[in-house]
Amino acid sequence: MFGGKAKRIAQLEAANAALEQRATTLTEQLRRVGALEYVQLQGEIHRMRGELGQLRELHAVQVRDHEATLAAQRAEHGAELARTSARRAHELVGYEKQIEEAKRTLVPYTEEMLYQDAGLFTYHHPLADADAYKHELVAVTDRIKSMIRDKRAVHADGNFTFNNSAAQGRKMVNDWCKLMLRAYNAEAENCLRTMRAGSLHVAKTRLNRTAEAIGKLGRLLGIRISQQYQALRLQELELTADYLRKKQEEKEAERERRAQLREEAKAQAELRREIEKLEKERRHLENVQKALREKGNEEAARALQAELDAVTSGIEGLHAREANVRAGYVYVISNVGAFGPRMVKIGMTRRLVPDERVQELGDASVPFRYDTHIMFFSRDAVGLEAALHRELSDRRVNQVNLRREFFYATPEEVRDLLRKHAGEVLEYVVEPEAAEFRMSRSLPAAS
């Protein structure tokens, strides 16, 4: 469009130049032809000058239009550049955020690779479910990782040269340090995995000998496990051994509890048989007394009343003894697949094998099996269960039927309440395994 206007302007300018040339020529001719033709030539010149003025005005208008169009285009182009710049700046901020997020995500993976190179792997630690030891384990593990990250777990001489090269010497020392630390950490992990109650001395001896062997093998390069790192790994062994010892004590106490429950079950059975025997005797005495009164033998009936009262008193005493048998297991279970992560069931059982009760609950009524967070023995299981129910009374799922023992609470919240009412809780599984539920989610949907 603008090329056509420029061409038109050029044509007008050429015409203007031609007219001026013609006017000059006519003026020259006028001088030659004389006065007769002067008037005619003067008129022609006047006409041509008028036409020239019109052409100049048209040219000026077209130039102004062209400049206005160019200005508008420049303004539009500038606005578009500003919008594009703002959009690019916004996109740049988004990309920078993504880069920062990627860096934050990458750092743990980078550190994890560093730990794995050093032979420190993430695995199910023996103390992972030991709630009472969890904070100490995290503290020790963090210090172990910190020493590996800061390259303080292994000491080595820094003046070793290889092939007359200090750089090659440093690389060789670093490679040997990684290898030695990897071997040491592998032995430490084996000690933890194979440890049993009462075997702390054996595990510590194995780990100390490993550190000594590394010191001998790395003597030429001055490589040795640092004493501080060795102390941390030994502390980890001691924590694990203390937990396993308490767990063993808990198992032994569990055997005693089972024996106590068997005795109590036996006593209950004996009480029930005795109560049934006395109930039968009372019914017999009542029938005899009724028959005597029907025969008019009131004196014999009154004499029989004392015996009847004694039997009734005996029955009441046996019922009182039966009611005082309160020992049992308080259990906390959940079913993530059926009810979600914020619902638990808190109940009590007197069974000799308490897990059978949990298995029964998960057999047919729910799509997935229950996860047991704790099976806690108490000599007053009835009272402990009632105390936990009172604490969570405002969070009952079923506020009408109180025998439905489901509550809107997390396993961690119940653990804290259990500590409050029962004291120390040695082992408590906070995170449910929910194996069937998680496997079901990972499998493709049935067609």
CSV table of C-alpha atoms in Angstrom, one decimal:
chain,number,residue,atom,x,y,z
A,1,MET,CA,0.0,0.0,0.0
A,2,PHE,CA,2.8,2.4,1.0
A,3,GLY,CA,4.8,1.5,-2.1
A,4,GLY,CA,2.0,2.8,-4.4
A,5,LYS,CA,1.8,6.2,-2.5
A,6,ALA,CA,5.5,6.7,-2.8
A,7,LYS,CA,5.3,6.0,-6.5
A,8,ARG,CA,2.5,8.5,-6.9
A,9,ILE,CA,4.5,11.2,-5.1
A,10,ALA,CA,7.5,10.5,-7.3
A,11,GLN,CA,5.3,10.9,-10.4
A,12,LEU,CA,3.9,14.2,-9.1
A,13,GLU,CA,7.3,15.5,-8.4
A,14,ALA,CA,8.4,14.6,-11.9
A,15,ALA,CA,5.4,16.3,-13.4
A,16,ASN,CA,6.1,19.4,-11.3
A,17,ALA,CA,9.7,19.5,-12.7
A,18,ALA,CA,8.4,19.1,-16.2
A,19,LEU,CA,5.9,22.0,-15.8
A,20,GLU,CA,8.6,24.3,-14.4
A,21,GLN,CA,10.8,23.4,-17.4
A,22,ARG,CA,8.0,24.1,-19.8
A,23,ALA,CA,7.3,27.5,-18.1
A,24,THR,CA,10.9,28.4,-18.5
A,25,THR,CA,10.8,27.4,-22.2
A,26,LEU,CA,7.6,29.4,-22.8
A,27,THR,CA,9.1,32.5,-21.2
A,28,GLU,CA,12.0,32.2,-23.6
A,29,GLN,CA,9.7,31.8,-26.5
A,30,LEU,CA,7.7,34.8,-25.4
A,31,ARG,CA,10.7,37.0,-25.7
A,32,ARG,CA,11.2,35.7,-29.3
A,33,VAL,CA,7.6,35.9,-30.6
A,34,GLY,CA,7.0,39.3,-29.3
A,35,ALA,CA,4.0,41.1,-27.8
A,36,LEU,CA,1.3,39.5,-30.0
A,37,GLU,CA,1.7,36.1,-28.5
A,38,TYR,CA,2.5,37.4,-25.0
A,39,VAL,CA,-1.1,37.4,-23.7
A,40,GLN,CA,-1.7,33.9,-24.9
A,41,LEU,CA,1.5,32.6,-23.4
A,42,GLN,CA,0.8,34.5,-20.1
A,43,GLY,CA,-2.6,32.8,-19.8
A,44,GLU,CA,-1.0,29.4,-20.4
A,45,ILE,CA,1.6,30.1,-17.8
A,46,HIS,CA,-1.1,31.1,-15.3
A,47,ARG,CA,-3.1,27.9,-16.0
A,48,MET,CA,0.0,25.8,-15.6
A,49,ARG,CA,1.0,27.5,-12.4
A,50,GLY,CA,-2.6,26.8,-11.0
A,51,GLU,CA,-2.3,23.2,-11.9
A,52,LEU,CA,1.2,23.1,-10.3
A,53,GLY,CA,-0.3,24.5,-7.0
A,54,GLN,CA,-3.0,21.9,-7.0
A,55,LEU,CA,-0.4,19.2,-7.4
A,56,ARG,CA,1.7,20.6,-4.6
A,57,GLU,CA,-1.4,20.7,-2.3
A,58,LEU,CA,-2.2,17.0,-3.2
A,59,HIS,CA,1.4,16.1,-2.6
A,60,ALA,CA,1.4,17.7,0.8
A,61,VAL,CA,-1.9,15.9,1.8
A,62,GLN,CA,-0.5,12.6,0.7
A,63,VAL,CA,2.7,13.1,2.6
A,64,ARG,CA,0.8,14.0,5.8
A,65,ASP,CA,-1.4,10.9,5.4
A,66,HIS,CA,1.6,8.7,4.9
A,67,GLU,CA,3.4,10.2,8.0
A,68,ALA,CA,0.2,9.7,10.1
A,69,THR,CA,-0.1,6.1,8.9
A,70,LEU,CA,3.6,5.4,9.7
A,71,ALA,CA,3.2,7.0,13.2
A,72,ALA,CA,0.1,4.8,13.9
A,73,GLN,CA,2.1,1.7,12.7
A,74,ARG,CA,5.0,2.7,14.9
A,75,ALA,CA,2.7,3.1,17.9
A,76,GLU,CA,1.0,-0.2,17.3
A,77,HIS,CA,4.3,-1.9,16.8
A,78,GLY,CA,5.6,-0.3,20.0
A,79,ALA,CA,2.5,-1.5,22.0
A,80,GLU,CA,2.9,-5.0,20.6
A,81,LEU,CA,6.6,-5.0,21.6
A,82,ALA,CA,5.6,-3.8,25.1
A,83,ARG,CA,2.9,-6.6,25.4
A,84,THR,CA,5.4,-9.2,24.1
A,85,SER,CA,8.0,-8.0,26.6
A,86,ALA,CA,5.6,-8.1,29.5
A,87,ARG,CA,4.5,-11.6,28.5
A,88,ARG,CA,8.1,-12.8,28.1
A,89,ALA,CA,8.9,-11.3,31.5
A,90,HIS,CA,6.0,-13.1,33.1
A,91,GLU,CA,7.0,-16.4,31.4
A,92,LEU,CA,10.6,-15.8,32.6
A,93,VAL,CA,9.4,-15.5,36.2
A,94,GLY,CA,7.5,-18.7,35.8
A,95,TYR,CA,10.5,-20.5,34.4
A,96,GLU,CA,12.7,-19.2,37.2
A,97,LYS,CA,10.3,-20.6,39.7
A,98,GLN,CA,10.3,-23.9,37.9
A,99,ILE,CA,14.1,-23.9,38.0
A,100,GLU,CA,14.2,-23.2,41.7
A,101,GLU,CA,11.6,-25.9,42.4
A,102,ALA,CA,13.7,-28.3,40.3
A,103,LYS,CA,16.8,-27.4,42.2
A,104,ARG,CA,15.0,-28.0,45.5
A,105,THR,CA,13.8,-31.4,44.2
A,106,LEU,CA,17.2,-32.3,42.9
A,107,VAL,CA,19.1,-31.5,46.1
A,108,PRO,CA,17.7,-34.5,48.1
A,109,TYR,CA,18.3,-36.9,45.2
A,110,THR,CA,21.9,-35.5,44.8
A,111,GLU,CA,22.5,-36.0,48.6
A,112,GLU,CA,20.9,-39.5,48.4
A,113,MET,CA,23.3,-40.5,45.6
A,114,LEU,CA,26.2,-39.1,47.8
A,115,TYR,CA,25.0,-41.3,50.7
A,116,GLN,CA,24.6,-44.4,48.5
A,117,ASP,CA,28.1,-43.9,47.1
A,118,ALA,CA,29.3,-44.0,50.7
A,119,GLY,CA,27.3,-47.2,51.4
A,120,LEU,CA,24.6,-45.5,53.4
A,121,PHE,CA,21.3,-46.8,52.1
A,122,THR,CA,17.7,-46.1,53.1
A,123,TYR,CA,16.1,-49.3,54.5
A,124,HIS,CA,13.7,-50.4,57.1
A,125,HIS,CA,15.7,-49.7,60.2
A,126,PRO,CA,15.0,-51.9,63.3
A,127,LEU,CA,14.0,-48.7,65.2
A,128,ALA,CA,11.7,-47.4,62.4
A,129,ASP,CA,8.5,-48.4,64.3
A,130,ALA,CA,9.9,-47.8,67.8
A,131,ASP,CA,8.1,-44.6,68.7
A,132,ALA,CA,10.1,-44.1,71.9
A,133,TYR,CA,13.4,-44.1,70.0
A,134,LYS,CA,12.3,-42.4,66.8
A,135,HIS,CA,13.6,-38.9,67.7
A,136,GLU,CA,17.0,-40.2,68.9
A,137,LEU,CA,17.3,-42.3,65.7
A,138,VAL,CA,16.6,-39.3,63.5
A,139,ALA,CA,19.2,-37.2,65.4
A,140,VAL,CA,21.9,-39.8,65.1
A,141,THR,CA,21.1,-40.5,61.4
A,142,ASP,CA,21.2,-36.7,60.6
A,143,ARG,CA,24.6,-36.4,62.2
A,144,ILE,CA,25.9,-39.5,60.3
A,145,LYS,CA,24.7,-38.0,57.0
A,146,SER,CA,26.1,-34.6,57.9
A,147,MET,CA,29.6,-36.1,58.5
A,148,ILE,CA,29.4,-38.0,55.1
A,149,ARG,CA,28.2,-34.8,53.3
A,150,ASP,CA,31.0,-32.7,54.8
A,151,LYS,CA,33.6,-35.4,54.1
A,152,ARG,CA,34.4,-35.8,57.8
A,153,ALA,CA,33.6,-39.5,58.2
A,154,VAL,CA,37.0,-40.6,56.8
A,155,HIS,CA,40.4,-39.0,57.5
A,156,ALA,CA,43.3,-39.2,54.9
A,157,ASP,CA,46.6,-37.6,54.2
A,158,GLY,CA,46.4,-34.9,51.6
A,159,ASN,CA,50.1,-34.9,50.4
A,160,PHE,CA,50.0,-38.1,48.4
A,161,THR,CA,51.2,-37.9,44.8
A,162,PHE,CA,50.7,-40.5,42.0
A,163,ASN,CA,52.7,-40.5,38.7
A,164,ASN,CA,54.4,-37.3,40.0
A,165,SER,CA,50.9,-35.6,40.0
A,166,ALA,CA,49.4,-34.1,43.1
A,167,ALA,CA,46.0,-34.0,41.4
A,168,GLN,CA,46.1,-37.7,40.5
A,169,GLY,CA,47.2,-38.4,44.0
A,170,ARG,CA,44.2,-36.5,45.5
A,171,LYS,CA,41.8,-38.4,43.2
A,172,MET,CA,43.3,-41.7,44.2
A,173,VAL,CA,43.0,-40.9,47.9
A,174,ASN,CA,39.4,-39.8,47.4
A,175,ASP,CA,38.5,-43.0,45.5
A,176,TRP,CA,40.0,-45.1,48.3
A,177,CYS,CA,38.2,-43.1,51.0
A,178,LYS,CA,34.9,-43.8,49.2
A,179,LEU,CA,35.6,-47.5,48.9
A,180,MET,CA,36.7,-47.8,52.6
A,181,LEU,CA,33.7,-45.9,53.9
A,182,ARG,CA,31.4,-47.9,51.7
A,183,ALA,CA,32.8,-51.1,53.2
A,184,TYR,CA,32.6,-49.8,56.7
A,185,ASN,CA,28.9,-48.7,56.3
A,186,ALA,CA,28.0,-52.0,54.8
A,187,GLU,CA,29.4,-53.8,57.9
A,188,ALA,CA,27.5,-51.3,60.2
A,189,GLU,CA,24.3,-52.0,58.4
A,190,ASN,CA,24.9,-55.8,58.6
A,191,CYS,CA,25.4,-55.4,62.3
A,192,LEU,CA,22.1,-53.6,62.7
A,193,ARG,CA,20.2,-56.1,60.6
A,194,THR,CA,21.5,-59.1,62.4
A,195,MET,CA,21.4,-57.8,65.9
A,196,ARG,CA,19.5,-59.7,68.5
A,197,ALA,CA,18.7,-58.9,72.1
A,198,GLY,CA,21.9,-59.4,74.1
A,199,SER,CA,24.2,-59.3,71.1
A,200,LEU,CA,25.4,-55.7,71.4
A,201,HIS,CA,28.9,-56.7,72.5
A,202,VAL,CA,29.3,-58.9,69.4
A,203,ALA,CA,28.1,-56.2,67.0
A,204,LYS,CA,30.4,-53.5,68.5
A,205,THR,CA,33.3,-55.9,68.3
A,206,ARG,CA,32.6,-56.6,64.6
A,207,LEU,CA,32.4,-52.9,63.8
A,208,ASN,CA,35.5,-52.0,65.8
A,209,ARG,CA,37.5,-54.7,64.0
A,210,THR,CA,36.2,-53.4,60.6
A,211,ALA,CA,37.5,-49.9,61.5
A,212,GLU,CA,40.8,-51.3,62.6
A,213,ALA,CA,41.1,-53.3,59.3
A,214,ILE,CA,40.4,-50.2,57.3
A,215,GLY,CA,43.1,-48.3,59.2
A,216,LYS,CA,45.6,-51.1,58.4
A,217,LEU,CA,44.7,-51.3,54.7
A,218,GLY,CA,44.7,-47.6,54.3
A,219,ARG,CA,47.9,-46.9,56.3
A,220,LEU,CA,49.9,-46.0,53.2
A,221,LEU,CA,47.5,-43.3,52.3
A,222,GLY,CA,46.7,-42.3,55.9
A,223,ILE,CA,43.1,-43.5,55.5
A,224,ARG,CA,41.1,-44.2,58.7
A,225,ILE,CA,37.5,-44.0,60.0
A,226,SER,CA,37.1,-40.8,62.1
A,227,GLN,CA,36.6,-41.5,65.8
A,228,GLN,CA,33.5,-39.2,65.8
A,229,TYR,CA,31.9,-41.1,63.0
A,230,GLN,CA,32.7,-44.4,64.7
A,231,ALA,CA,31.1,-43.2,67.9
A,232,LEU,CA,27.9,-42.3,66.0
A,233,ARG,CA,27.6,-45.7,64.4
A,234,LEU,CA,28.2,-47.3,67.8
A,235,GLN,CA,25.6,-45.1,69.4
A,236,GLU,CA,23.2,-46.3,66.7
A,237,LEU,CA,24.0,-49.9,67.7
A,238,GLU,CA,23.4,-49.1,71.3
A,239,LEU,CA,20.0,-47.5,70.7
A,240,THR,CA,19.0,-50.6,68.6
A,241,ALA,CA,20.2,-53.0,71.3
A,242,ASP,CA,18.4,-51.1,74.0
A,243,TYR,CA,15.2,-51.3,72.0
A,244,LEU,CA,15.6,-55.0,71.2
A,245,ARG,CA,16.3,-55.7,74.9
A,246,LYS,CA,13.1,-53.9,75.9
A,247,LYS,CA,11.2,-55.7,73.1
A,248,GLN,CA,12.4,-59.0,74.4
A,249,GLU,CA,11.4,-58.0,77.9
A,250,GLU,CA,8.0,-57.1,76.5
A,251,LYS,CA,7.7,-60.5,74.9
A,252,GLU,CA,8.5,-62.2,78.1
A,253,ALA,CA,6.0,-60.0,79.9
A,254,GLU,CA,3.6,-60.9,77.1
A,255,ARG,CA,4.0,-64.6,77.9
A,256,GLU,CA,3.3,-63.8,81.6
A,257,ARG,CA,0.2,-61.9,80.5
A,258,ARG,CA,-1.1,-64.7,78.4
A,259,ALA,CA,-0.6,-67.0,81.4
A,260,GLN,CA,-2.5,-64.6,83.5
A,261,LEU,CA,-5.3,-64.4,81.0
A,262,ARG,CA,-5.5,-68.2,80.8
A,263,GLU,CA,-5.8,-68.3,84.5
A,264,GLU,CA,-8.4,-65.6,84.5
A,265,ALA,CA,-10.3,-67.4,81.7
A,266,LYS,CA,-10.1,-70.6,83.7
A,267,ALA,CA,-11.4,-68.7,86.8
A,268,GLN,CA,-14.2,-67.2,84.8
A,269,ALA,CA,-15.2,-70.6,83.5
A,270,GLU,CA,-15.2,-72.0,87.0
A,271,LEU,CA,-17.2,-69.0,88.2
A,272,ARG,CA,-19.7,-69.4,85.4
A,273,ARG,CA,-20.1,-73.1,86.2
A,274,GLU,CA,-20.6,-72.4,89.9
A,275,ILE,CA,-23.1,-69.6,89.1
A,276,GLU,CA,-25.1,-72.0,86.9
A,277,LYS,CA,-25.0,-74.6,89.6
A,278,LEU,CA,-26.3,-72.2,92.2
A,279,GLU,CA,-28.9,-70.8,89.8
A,280,LYS,CA,-30.1,-74.4,89.3
A,281,GLU,CA,-30.2,-74.9,93.1
A,282,ARG,CA,-32.1,-71.7,93.6
A,283,ARG,CA,-34.7,-72.6,91.1
A,284,HIS,CA,-35.1,-76.0,92.8
A,285,LEU,CA,-35.5,-74.3,96.3
A,286,GLU,CA,-38.0,-71.8,94.9
A,287,ASN,CA,-40.0,-74.7,93.4
A,288,VAL,CA,-39.9,-76.6,96.8
A,289,GLN,CA,-40.9,-73.5,98.7
A,290,LYS,CA,-43.8,-72.8,96.4
A,291,ALA,CA,-45.0,-76.4,96.7
A,292,LEU,CA,-44.8,-76.2,100.6
A,293,ARG,CA,-46.8,-73.1,100.6
A,294,GLU,CA,-49.4,-74.6,98.3
A,295,LYS,CA,-49.7,-77.5,100.8
A,296,GLY,CA,-50.1,-75.0,103.7
A,297,ASN,CA,-46.8,-75.9,105.3
A,298,GLU,CA,-45.8,-72.3,106.0
A,299,GLU,CA,-43.3,-73.1,108.7
A,300,ALA,CA,-41.3,-75.4,106.5
A,301,ALA,CA,-41.4,-72.8,103.7
A,302,ARG,CA,-40.0,-70.2,106.1
A,303,ALA,CA,-37.3,-72.5,107.2
A,304,LEU,CA,-36.3,-73.1,103.6
A,305,GLN,CA,-36.1,-69.3,103.0
A,306,ALA,CA,-32.8,-69.0,105.0
A,307,GLU,CA,-31.3,-71.6,102.7
A,308,LEU,CA,-32.7,-69.8,99.6
A,309,ASP,CA,-31.2,-66.5,100.9
A,310,ALA,CA,-27.8,-68.1,101.3
A,311,VAL,CA,-27.9,-69.4,97.7
A,312,THR,CA,-29.0,-66.0,96.4
A,313,SER,CA,-26.2,-64.3,98.3
A,314,GLY,CA,-23.7,-66.8,96.9
A,315,ILE,CA,-24.9,-66.0,93.3
A,316,GLU,CA,-24.5,-62.3,93.9
A,317,GLY,CA,-21.0,-62.7,95.3
A,318,LEU,CA,-20.0,-64.8,92.3
A,319,HIS,CA,-21.4,-62.1,89.9
A,320,ALA,CA,-19.4,-59.5,91.7
A,321,ARG,CA,-16.2,-61.5,91.4
A,322,GLU,CA,-16.9,-62.1,87.7
A,323,ALA,CA,-17.3,-58.3,87.1
A,324,ASN,CA,-13.9,-57.6,88.6
A,325,VAL,CA,-12.0,-59.5,86.0
A,326,ARG,CA,-11.0,-56.4,83.9
A,327,ALA,CA,-7.6,-57.4,82.4
A,328,GLY,CA,-7.4,-57.6,78.6
A,329,TYR,CA,-6.0,-55.9,75.5
A,330,VAL,CA,-6.9,-52.4,74.3
A,331,TYR,CA,-6.4,-52.3,70.5
A,332,VAL,CA,-6.2,-49.4,68.1
A,333,ILE,CA,-6.9,-50.3,64.4
A,334,SER,CA,-7.7,-48.5,61.2
A,335,ASN,CA,-8.7,-49.2,57.6
A,336,VAL,CA,-7.5,-46.6,55.2
A,337,GLY,CA,-9.1,-48.2,52.2
A,338,ALA,CA,-12.5,-48.4,53.8
A,339,PHE,CA,-12.7,-45.3,56.0
A,340,GLY,CA,-9.8,-43.0,55.1
A,341,PRO,CA,-6.7,-41.9,57.1
A,342,ARG,CA,-8.6,-40.0,59.8
A,343,MET,CA,-10.7,-42.7,61.4
A,344,VAL,CA,-9.8,-45.4,64.0
A,345,LYS,CA,-11.5,-48.1,66.0
A,346,ILE,CA,-10.6,-48.4,69.7
A,347,GLY,CA,-11.8,-51.6,71.3
A,348,MET,CA,-10.9,-54.1,74.0
A,349,THR,CA,-10.7,-57.9,74.0
A,350,ARG,CA,-10.0,-60.5,76.7
A,351,ARG,CA,-9.0,-63.2,74.2
A,352,LEU,CA,-5.8,-65.2,74.7
A,353,VAL,CA,-4.9,-64.4,71.0
A,354,PRO,CA,-6.2,-60.8,70.7
A,355,ASP,CA,-5.3,-60.6,67.0
A,356,GLU,CA,-8.0,-63.1,66.2
A,357,ARG,CA,-10.5,-60.4,67.2
A,358,VAL,CA,-9.0,-58.0,64.6
A,359,GLN,CA,-9.0,-60.7,61.9
A,360,GLU,CA,-12.7,-61.3,62.6
A,361,LEU,CA,-13.5,-57.6,62.2
A,362,GLY,CA,-11.8,-57.5,58.8
A,363,ASP,CA,-13.1,-60.9,57.5
A,364,ALA,CA,-16.3,-59.9,55.7
A,365,SER,CA,-17.6,-56.5,56.8
A,366,VAL,CA,-15.0,-54.3,55.1
A,367,PRO,CA,-13.3,-54.6,51.7
A,368,PHE,CA,-9.7,-54.5,53.2
A,369,ARG,CA,-8.1,-55.9,56.3
A,370,TYR,CA,-7.6,-53.7,59.3
A,371,ASP,CA,-4.1,-52.4,60.3
A,372,THR,CA,-3.2,-52.8,63.9
A,373,HIS,CA,-1.4,-49.7,65.4
A,374,ILE,CA,-1.1,-51.2,68.9
A,375,MET,CA,-2.3,-54.2,70.9
A,376,PHE,CA,-1.8,-52.8,74.4
A,377,PHE,CA,-2.2,-55.1,77.5
A,378,SER,CA,-3.7,-53.5,80.6
A,379,ARG,CA,-4.8,-55.0,83.9
A,380,ASP,CA,-7.7,-52.5,83.7
A,381,ALA,CA,-8.4,-52.7,80.0
A,382,VAL,CA,-12.0,-51.9,80.6
A,383,GLY,CA,-11.1,-48.6,82.4
A,384,LEU,CA,-8.4,-47.7,79.8
A,385,GLU,CA,-10.8,-48.3,76.9
A,386,ALA,CA,-13.5,-46.2,78.6
A,387,ALA,CA,-10.9,-43.4,79.3
A,388,LEU,CA,-9.9,-43.3,75.6
A,389,HIS,CA,-13.6,-43.3,74.6
A,390,ARG,CA,-14.3,-40.3,76.9
A,391,GLU,CA,-11.4,-38.3,75.5
A,392,LEU,CA,-12.8,-38.8,72.0
A,393,SER,CA,-16.5,-38.7,72.8
A,394,ASP,CA,-17.1,-35.5,70.7
A,395,ARG,CA,-15.5,-37.3,67.7
A,396,ARG,CA,-17.6,-40.5,67.7
A,397,VAL,CA,-18.7,-41.5,64.3
A,398,ASN,CA,-21.9,-43.0,65.6
A,399,GLN,CA,-23.3,-40.8,68.4
A,400,VAL,CA,-26.4,-43.1,68.9
A,401,ASN,CA,-25.0,-46.6,69.2
A,402,LEU,CA,-22.0,-46.3,71.5
A,403,ARG,CA,-21.0,-49.9,70.9
A,404,ARG,CA,-19.8,-48.7,67.5
A,405,GLU,CA,-16.3,-47.8,68.6
A,406,PHE,CA,-15.2,-45.7,65.6
A,407,PHE,CA,-13.8,-42.2,66.0
A,408,TYR,CA,-12.7,-39.3,63.8
A,409,ALA,CA,-9.0,-39.3,64.9
A,410,THR,CA,-5.6,-40.1,63.6
A,411,PRO,CA,-3.5,-43.0,65.0
A,412,GLU,CA,-1.0,-40.4,66.2
A,413,GLU,CA,-3.6,-38.6,68.2
A,414,VAL,CA,-4.7,-41.9,69.9
A,415,ARG,CA,-1.1,-42.7,70.7
A,416,ASP,CA,-0.7,-39.4,72.6
A,417,LEU,CA,-3.9,-40.1,74.6
A,418,LEU,CA,-2.7,-43.7,75.3
A,419,ARG,CA,0.6,-42.2,76.7
A,420,LYS,CA,-1.5,-39.9,78.8
A,421,HIS,CA,-3.6,-42.6,80.4
A,422,ALA,CA,-1.2,-45.6,80.3
A,423,GLY,CA,2.3,-44.2,80.5
A,424,GLU,CA,5.1,-45.4,78.3
A,425,VAL,CA,4.2,-47.0,75.0
A,426,LEU,CA,7.2,-49.0,73.7
A,427,GLU,CA,6.1,-49.7,70.2
A,428,TYR,CA,3.4,-48.0,68.2
A,429,VAL,CA,2.9,-48.1,64.4
A,430,VAL,CA,1.8,-44.6,63.3
A,431,GLU,CA,1.7,-45.2,59.5
A,432,PRO,CA,-0.7,-48.0,58.5
A,433,GLU,CA,0.7,-50.5,56.0
A,434,ALA,CA,-2.7,-50.8,54.2
A,435,ALA,CA,-1.1,-53.4,51.9
A,436,GLU,CA,-4.2,-54.7,50.2
A,437,PHE,CA,-5.5,-51.1,49.6
A,438,ARG,CA,-2.2,-49.8,48.1
A,439,MET,CA,-1.8,-52.9,45.9
A,440,SER,CA,-5.3,-52.5,44.7
A,441,ARG,CA,-4.7,-48.9,43.7
A,442,SER,CA,-1.5,-49.8,41.8
A,443,LEU,CA,-3.2,-52.5,39.7
A,444,PRO,CA,-5.1,-51.6,36.5
A,445,ALA,CA,-8.9,-51.4,36.9
A,446,ALA,CA,-10.8,-54.6,36.1
A,447,SER,CA,-12.6,-54.4,32.7
